[in-house]
CSV table of C-alpha atoms in Angstrom, one decimal:
chain,number,residue,atom,x,y,z
A,20,UNK,CA,-48.5,109.5,-155.7
A,21,UNK,CA,-45.3,111.1,-156.9
A,22,UNK,CA,-42.0,109.0,-157.1
A,23,UNK,CA,-40.4,111.2,-154.4
A,24,UNK,CA,-43.2,110.6,-151.9
A,25,UNK,CA,-43.2,106.9,-152.6
A,26,UNK,CA,-39.4,106.7,-151.9
A,27,UNK,CA,-39.8,108.6,-148.6
A,28,UNK,CA,-42.6,106.4,-147.4
A,29,UNK,CA,-40.5,103.2,-148.2
A,30,UNK,CA,-37.5,104.6,-146.4
A,31,UNK,CA,-39.5,105.4,-143.3
A,32,UNK,CA,-40.8,101.8,-143.2
A,33,UNK,CA,-37.5,100.3,-143.5
A,34,UNK,CA,-36.1,102.5,-140.7
A,35,UNK,CA,-39.0,101.6,-138.5
A,36,UNK,CA,-38.3,97.8,-139.1
A,37,UNK,CA,-34.6,98.1,-138.4
A,38,UNK,CA,-35.3,100.1,-135.1
A,39,UNK,CA,-37.8,97.5,-134.0
A,40,UNK,CA,-35.4,94.6,-134.6
A,41,UNK,CA,-32.7,96.4,-132.7
A,42,UNK,CA,-35.0,96.8,-129.6
A,43,UNK,CA,-36.2,93.2,-129.7
A,44,UNK,CA,-32.6,91.9,-129.8
A,45,UNK,CA,-31.5,94.2,-127.0
A,46,UNK,CA,-34.2,92.9,-124.7
A,47,UNK,CA,-33.7,89.2,-125.6
A,48,UNK,CA,-30.0,89.5,-124.8
A,49,UNK,CA,-30.6,91.1,-121.4
A,50,UNK,CA,-33.1,88.4,-120.4
A,51,UNK,CA,-30.9,85.6,-121.5
A,52,UNK,CA,-28.0,87.1,-119.3
A,53,UNK,CA,-30.4,87.3,-116.4
A,54,UNK,CA,-31.5,83.7,-116.8
A,55,UNK,CA,-27.9,82.4,-116.7
A,56,UNK,CA,-27.1,84.2,-113.5
A,57,UNK,CA,-27.9,82.9,-110.1
A,58,UNK,CA,-30.8,84.8,-108.5
A,59,UNK,CA,-29.7,86.9,-105.5
A,60,UNK,CA,-32.0,88.1,-102.8
A,61,UNK,CA,-31.6,91.7,-101.9
A,62,UNK,CA,-31.4,92.2,-98.1
A,63,UNK,CA,-33.9,94.7,-96.6
A,64,UNK,CA,-32.9,98.2,-96.4
A,65,UNK,CA,-30.7,98.9,-93.4
A,66,UNK,CA,-29.5,95.3,-92.9
A,67,UNK,CA,-25.9,94.1,-93.8
A,68,UNK,CA,-25.5,92.0,-96.9
A,69,UNK,CA,-24.6,88.4,-96.1
A,70,UNK,CA,-21.5,87.0,-97.9
A,71,UNK,CA,-21.2,83.2,-98.3
A,72,UNK,CA,-18.3,81.7,-96.4
A,73,UNK,CA,-15.3,80.3,-98.4
A,74,UNK,CA,-15.3,76.5,-98.5
A,75,UNK,CA,-13.1,74.9,-95.7
A,76,UNK,CA,-10.0,72.9,-96.8
A,77,UNK,CA,-10.3,69.1,-96.1
A,78,UNK,CA,-9.0,68.2,-92.6
A,79,UNK,CA,-5.6,66.7,-92.5
A,80,UNK,CA,-5.6,62.9,-92.0
A,81,UNK,CA,-4.4,61.9,-88.4
A,82,UNK,CA,-0.8,60.5,-88.3
A,83,UNK,CA,-0.6,56.7,-88.2
A,84,UNK,CA,-0.2,55.3,-84.6
A,85,UNK,CA,3.4,54.7,-83.6
A,86,UNK,CA,4.1,51.3,-82.1
A,87,UNK,CA,6.5,51.5,-79.1
A,88,UNK,CA,9.4,49.1,-79.3
A,89,UNK,CA,10.8,48.1,-76.0
A,90,UNK,CA,14.5,47.3,-75.3
A,91,UNK,CA,15.4,43.6,-75.6
A,92,UNK,CA,16.6,42.0,-72.3
A,93,UNK,CA,19.4,40.3,-74.3
A,94,UNK,CA,22.1,37.9,-73.1
A,95,UNK,CA,23.2,38.7,-69.6
A,96,UNK,CA,20.2,40.8,-68.7
A,97,UNK,CA,17.4,39.9,-66.4
A,98,UNK,CA,14.1,39.0,-68.0
A,99,UNK,CA,11.9,41.1,-65.7
A,100,UNK,CA,12.6,44.5,-64.2
A,101,UNK,CA,12.7,45.5,-60.6
A,102,UNK,CA,9.4,45.8,-59.0
A,103,UNK,CA,8.3,48.4,-56.4
A,104,UNK,CA,7.1,46.6,-53.4
A,105,UNK,CA,9.3,43.6,-53.7
A,106,UNK,CA,12.2,43.3,-51.2
A,107,UNK,CA,15.0,45.5,-52.6
A,108,UNK,CA,13.3,45.5,-55.9
A,109,UNK,CA,12.8,41.8,-56.3
A,110,UNK,CA,9.8,40.5,-58.3
A,111,UNK,CA,6.6,39.8,-56.4
A,112,UNK,CA,4.3,39.4,-59.4
A,113,UNK,CA,4.6,38.2,-62.9
A,114,UNK,CA,3.7,41.7,-64.3
A,115,UNK,CA,0.9,40.2,-66.4
A,116,UNK,CA,-2.5,38.6,-65.6
A,117,UNK,CA,-0.8,35.2,-65.7
A,118,UNK,CA,-0.1,33.2,-62.5
A,119,UNK,CA,3.2,31.5,-62.0
A,120,UNK,CA,3.8,28.4,-59.8
A,121,UNK,CA,7.3,28.1,-58.5
A,122,UNK,CA,8.9,25.0,-56.8
A,123,UNK,CA,11.9,25.4,-54.4
A,124,UNK,CA,14.8,23.3,-53.1
A,125,UNK,CA,14.9,20.6,-55.8
A,126,UNK,CA,15.5,18.5,-57.5
A,127,UNK,CA,14.4,15.5,-55.3
A,128,UNK,CA,14.4,12.0,-56.7
A,129,UNK,CA,11.1,11.1,-55.2
A,130,UNK,CA,8.9,14.2,-55.1
A,131,UNK,CA,10.1,16.2,-58.2
A,132,UNK,CA,9.0,13.4,-60.6
A,133,UNK,CA,5.6,13.4,-59.0
A,134,UNK,CA,5.2,17.2,-59.4
A,135,UNK,CA,6.4,17.0,-62.9
A,136,UNK,CA,3.8,14.3,-63.7
A,137,UNK,CA,0.9,16.3,-62.3
A,138,UNK,CA,2.0,19.5,-64.1
A,139,UNK,CA,2.3,17.5,-67.4
A,140,UNK,CA,-1.2,15.9,-66.8
A,141,UNK,CA,-2.8,19.4,-66.4
A,142,UNK,CA,-0.7,21.0,-69.2
A,143,UNK,CA,0.9,23.5,-66.8
A,144,UNK,CA,4.4,25.0,-67.1
A,145,UNK,CA,6.1,26.2,-63.9
A,146,UNK,CA,9.4,27.6,-62.5
A,147,UNK,CA,11.8,25.4,-60.6
A,148,UNK,CA,14.3,27.0,-58.2
A,149,UNK,CA,17.2,24.6,-57.9
A,150,UNK,CA,19.8,24.0,-55.2
A,151,UNK,CA,23.3,23.4,-56.5
A,152,UNK,CA,24.2,20.4,-54.5
A,153,UNK,CA,20.9,18.7,-55.5
A,154,UNK,CA,21.6,19.6,-59.2
A,155,UNK,CA,25.0,17.8,-59.1
A,156,UNK,CA,23.4,14.8,-57.3
A,157,UNK,CA,20.5,14.5,-59.8
A,158,UNK,CA,21.4,16.0,-63.1
A,159,UNK,CA,19.0,13.8,-65.0
A,160,UNK,CA,16.1,15.4,-63.2
A,161,UNK,CA,17.3,18.9,-64.3
A,162,UNK,CA,17.3,17.8,-67.8
A,163,UNK,CA,13.8,16.5,-67.4
A,164,UNK,CA,12.6,19.7,-65.9
A,165,UNK,CA,14.2,21.7,-68.8
A,166,UNK,CA,12.9,19.2,-71.3
A,167,UNK,CA,9.3,19.6,-70.1
A,168,UNK,CA,9.6,23.4,-70.9
A,169,UNK,CA,9.7,24.7,-67.3
A,170,UNK,CA,11.8,27.7,-66.4
A,171,UNK,CA,15.0,27.3,-64.3
A,172,UNK,CA,15.9,29.4,-61.3
A,173,UNK,CA,19.1,29.5,-59.2
A,174,UNK,CA,18.4,28.8,-55.4
A,175,UNK,CA,22.1,29.1,-54.3
A,176,UNK,CA,24.6,26.4,-53.9
A,177,UNK,CA,23.4,24.8,-50.6
A,178,UNK,CA,20.4,26.8,-49.6
A,179,UNK,CA,22.4,29.4,-47.7
A,180,UNK,CA,19.9,31.7,-45.9
A,181,UNK,CA,22.8,34.0,-44.9
A,182,UNK,CA,24.3,34.3,-48.4
A,183,UNK,CA,23.0,37.9,-48.7
A,184,UNK,CA,25.1,39.2,-45.9
A,185,UNK,CA,28.4,37.8,-47.2
A,186,UNK,CA,30.8,39.7,-49.4
A,187,UNK,CA,29.7,40.5,-52.9
A,188,UNK,CA,32.6,38.3,-54.1
A,189,UNK,CA,31.3,35.4,-52.1
A,190,UNK,CA,27.7,35.9,-53.4
A,191,UNK,CA,29.0,36.0,-57.0
A,192,UNK,CA,31.0,32.9,-56.6
A,193,UNK,CA,28.0,31.0,-55.1
A,194,UNK,CA,25.5,32.0,-57.8
A,195,UNK,CA,28.0,31.4,-60.6
A,196,UNK,CA,28.9,28.0,-59.3
A,197,UNK,CA,25.2,27.1,-59.2
A,198,UNK,CA,24.5,28.4,-62.6
A,199,UNK,CA,27.4,26.3,-64.1
A,200,UNK,CA,26.1,23.2,-62.4
A,201,UNK,CA,22.6,23.7,-63.9
A,202,UNK,CA,24.0,24.4,-67.4
A,203,UNK,CA,26.3,21.4,-67.1
A,204,UNK,CA,23.3,19.2,-66.2
A,205,UNK,CA,21.1,20.7,-69.0
A,206,UNK,CA,23.4,22.1,-71.8
A,207,UNK,CA,21.8,25.1,-73.4
A,208,UNK,CA,19.4,25.8,-70.6
A,209,UNK,CA,18.8,29.4,-69.4
A,210,UNK,CA,19.0,30.3,-65.7
A,211,UNK,CA,17.0,33.5,-65.8
A,212,UNK,CA,16.1,33.9,-62.1
A,213,UNK,CA,17.5,33.8,-58.6
A,214,UNK,CA,15.6,33.1,-55.4
A,215,UNK,CA,17.2,33.8,-52.1
A,216,UNK,CA,16.6,31.0,-49.5
A,217,UNK,CA,14.2,32.1,-46.8
A,218,UNK,CA,13.4,35.3,-48.7
A,219,UNK,CA,16.4,36.8,-46.8
A,220,UNK,CA,17.1,39.5,-49.4
A,221,UNK,CA,19.7,42.1,-49.2
A,222,UNK,CA,20.7,44.9,-51.6
A,223,UNK,CA,24.0,43.1,-52.4
A,224,UNK,CA,22.4,39.8,-53.4
A,225,UNK,CA,19.8,41.6,-55.5
A,226,UNK,CA,22.5,43.6,-57.3
A,227,UNK,CA,24.7,40.5,-57.9
A,228,UNK,CA,21.9,38.4,-59.2
A,229,UNK,CA,21.1,41.1,-61.7
A,230,UNK,CA,24.7,41.6,-62.8
A,231,UNK,CA,24.7,37.8,-63.6
A,232,UNK,CA,21.6,38.3,-65.8
A,233,UNK,CA,19.0,37.0,-63.3
A,234,UNK,CA,15.8,38.6,-62.0
A,235,UNK,CA,15.6,38.3,-58.2
A,236,UNK,CA,12.4,36.3,-57.6
A,237,UNK,CA,10.3,36.7,-54.6
A,238,UNK,CA,6.6,35.7,-54.3
A,239,UNK,CA,3.0,36.7,-53.7
A,240,UNK,CA,1.4,33.7,-52.1
A,241,UNK,CA,3.1,31.5,-49.5
A,242,UNK,CA,1.3,28.5,-47.9
A,243,UNK,CA,4.4,27.8,-45.8
A,244,UNK,CA,4.2,24.2,-47.0
A,245,UNK,CA,7.7,23.7,-45.6
A,246,UNK,CA,6.1,23.6,-42.2
A,247,UNK,CA,4.0,20.6,-43.3
A,248,UNK,CA,0.5,22.1,-42.4
A,249,UNK,CA,-1.2,19.3,-44.4
A,250,UNK,CA,-2.6,19.1,-48.0
A,251,UNK,CA,-5.9,20.8,-47.1
A,252,UNK,CA,-4.3,23.9,-45.5
A,253,UNK,CA,-1.8,24.2,-48.4
A,254,UNK,CA,-4.5,24.0,-51.0
A,255,UNK,CA,-6.8,26.4,-49.2
A,256,UNK,CA,-4.2,29.1,-48.8
A,257,UNK,CA,-3.1,28.9,-52.5
A,258,UNK,CA,-6.6,28.6,-53.9
A,259,UNK,CA,-8.1,31.5,-51.8
A,260,UNK,CA,-5.0,33.7,-51.9
A,261,UNK,CA,-4.1,33.7,-55.5
A,262,UNK,CA,-5.0,36.6,-57.7
A,263,UNK,CA,-4.1,37.8,-61.2
A,264,UNK,CA,-0.3,38.1,-61.5
A,265,UNK,CA,0.5,36.1,-58.4
A,266,UNK,CA,3.7,34.2,-57.9
A,267,UNK,CA,3.0,31.1,-55.8
A,268,UNK,CA,5.7,29.6,-53.6
A,269,UNK,CA,5.7,25.8,-53.2
A,270,UNK,CA,8.3,23.1,-52.5
A,271,UNK,CA,9.1,19.9,-54.2
A,272,UNK,CA,12.2,19.1,-52.1
A,273,UNK,CA,14.0,20.0,-48.9
A,274,UNK,CA,12.1,17.5,-46.7
A,275,UNK,CA,8.9,15.6,-46.7
A,276,UNK,CA,6.7,17.3,-49.3
A,277,UNK,CA,3.9,14.8,-49.6
A,278,UNK,CA,1.5,17.4,-48.4
A,279,UNK,CA,2.4,19.7,-51.3
A,280,UNK,CA,2.2,17.0,-53.9
A,281,UNK,CA,-1.3,16.0,-52.6
A,282,UNK,CA,-2.4,19.6,-52.6
A,283,UNK,CA,-1.5,19.9,-56.3
A,284,UNK,CA,-4.5,17.7,-56.9
A,285,UNK,CA,-6.7,20.6,-55.9
A,286,UNK,CA,-4.5,23.5,-56.7
A,287,UNK,CA,-3.8,22.7,-60.4
A,288,UNK,CA,-7.5,22.3,-61.6
A,289,UNK,CA,-8.7,25.2,-59.4
A,290,UNK,CA,-6.2,27.8,-60.5
A,291,UNK,CA,-6.4,26.5,-64.2
A,292,UNK,CA,-10.1,27.3,-64.3
A,293,UNK,CA,-9.6,30.9,-63.0
A,294,UNK,CA,-6.2,31.9,-64.5
A,295,UNK,CA,-3.7,31.3,-67.1
A,296,UNK,CA,-0.9,29.4,-65.5
A,297,UNK,CA,2.6,30.0,-66.9
A,298,UNK,CA,6.3,29.5,-66.5
A,299,UNK,CA,8.1,32.8,-65.9
A,300,UNK,CA,9.5,34.1,-69.2
A,301,UNK,CA,13.2,33.3,-70.0
A,302,UNK,CA,15.6,35.9,-71.3
A,303,UNK,CA,15.3,37.0,-74.9
A,304,UNK,CA,17.6,35.8,-77.7
A,305,UNK,CA,20.2,38.2,-79.3
A,306,UNK,CA,18.5,41.0,-81.1
A,307,UNK,CA,17.7,41.2,-84.8
A,308,UNK,CA,16.5,44.8,-85.1
A,309,UNK,CA,19.6,47.0,-84.3
A,310,UNK,CA,19.6,46.2,-80.6
A,311,UNK,CA,15.9,46.4,-80.1
A,312,UNK,CA,13.2,43.7,-80.3
A,313,UNK,CA,9.7,43.0,-79.1
A,314,UNK,CA,9.5,41.4,-75.6
A,315,UNK,CA,8.4,37.7,-75.3
A,316,UNK,CA,5.8,38.7,-72.7
A,317,UNK,CA,4.3,41.9,-71.3
A,318,UNK,CA,6.3,43.2,-68.4
A,319,UNK,CA,9.7,42.3,-69.9
A,320,UNK,CA,12.1,45.1,-70.7
C-alpha cells in the first residue's frame, strides 16, 4: 500500500473516532439534564395547563387578650353601683353569686353578742346596719363588730322612717352624724353602705348617701322578723327564698329578737351548705395604678 493511501485511511479513522465521541457526549449531557429536572405531565390536547398555586404566607398570630381594668371606687365613692330594680337605684342584690346576711337596728347589748357568736361559730361574715343613738350607747359592740371583720352600714341617727322626705341638708346632717359616731366608736372603720329605715327610699336620700360615699342598701329576702312571727317562720322564709346573689334582711336589735337569734341555728348551716356567705365589700383603698385598680369583688366599679 502506498504511503499516501495509508495516511488517508488513518486520517479517516481518526475523524470517525472524534465524531463518535462528540455524539456520545452530546447524548449523555442531554440525558443528565433531563434526569435533574422534575418530570412534568403534559395535559391532554385541548385541556388547560394546571399551574401550581403559590405558597400561602403564614397566618398572623392573634393579638393577645386585653384585660379590662375597672375604675376604682376610691375614697368617698360607693362600693357598689346603682342597680336596676332596686328602689331609686338602691342595691337589691350583691351583684355576685355570694349571699349577704344583714342585721339592722343594732347594736343591742343582749342580742348583738349572740348573733356575733353564732356567726363566728359558722365562720360567716355579715353586714351590720347601725343606728346612731345605739352606737353612742354601746361603742364597744361597734368595735367588736368591726373587729370580727363584718361590714358596717349607716341606718340613720334614730331610725327615722321619714328621713327621706326631709330636706337634703337635713338628710346629709343625719347621715354624717351617724357616720361620725360609728368612726369614733371604731377608729379607722369604713362605713360603706346606708340603709333607709322601713325601706322608705326617696331619690333625695339615695343621692345624698351616694354623695357621702355609701351604697344605698335594700334587700332581696325579708322574713319580716320584726313582726316576731317565730323562729320557724323566719327560718323557713329565709331558707326557701334565698337564691344566688340575695341580700337577706334580719334584725339583731330594735325589740325582742329572740326568734331571729333562734332562727340563725337553722339559717346559717342551711345557707352555708348551698351558697358562699359574705360581708358586702367595703370601699377600695386609694389607687396605685394612675387612678385605676382592680375591684375587690365582682360587681364593684
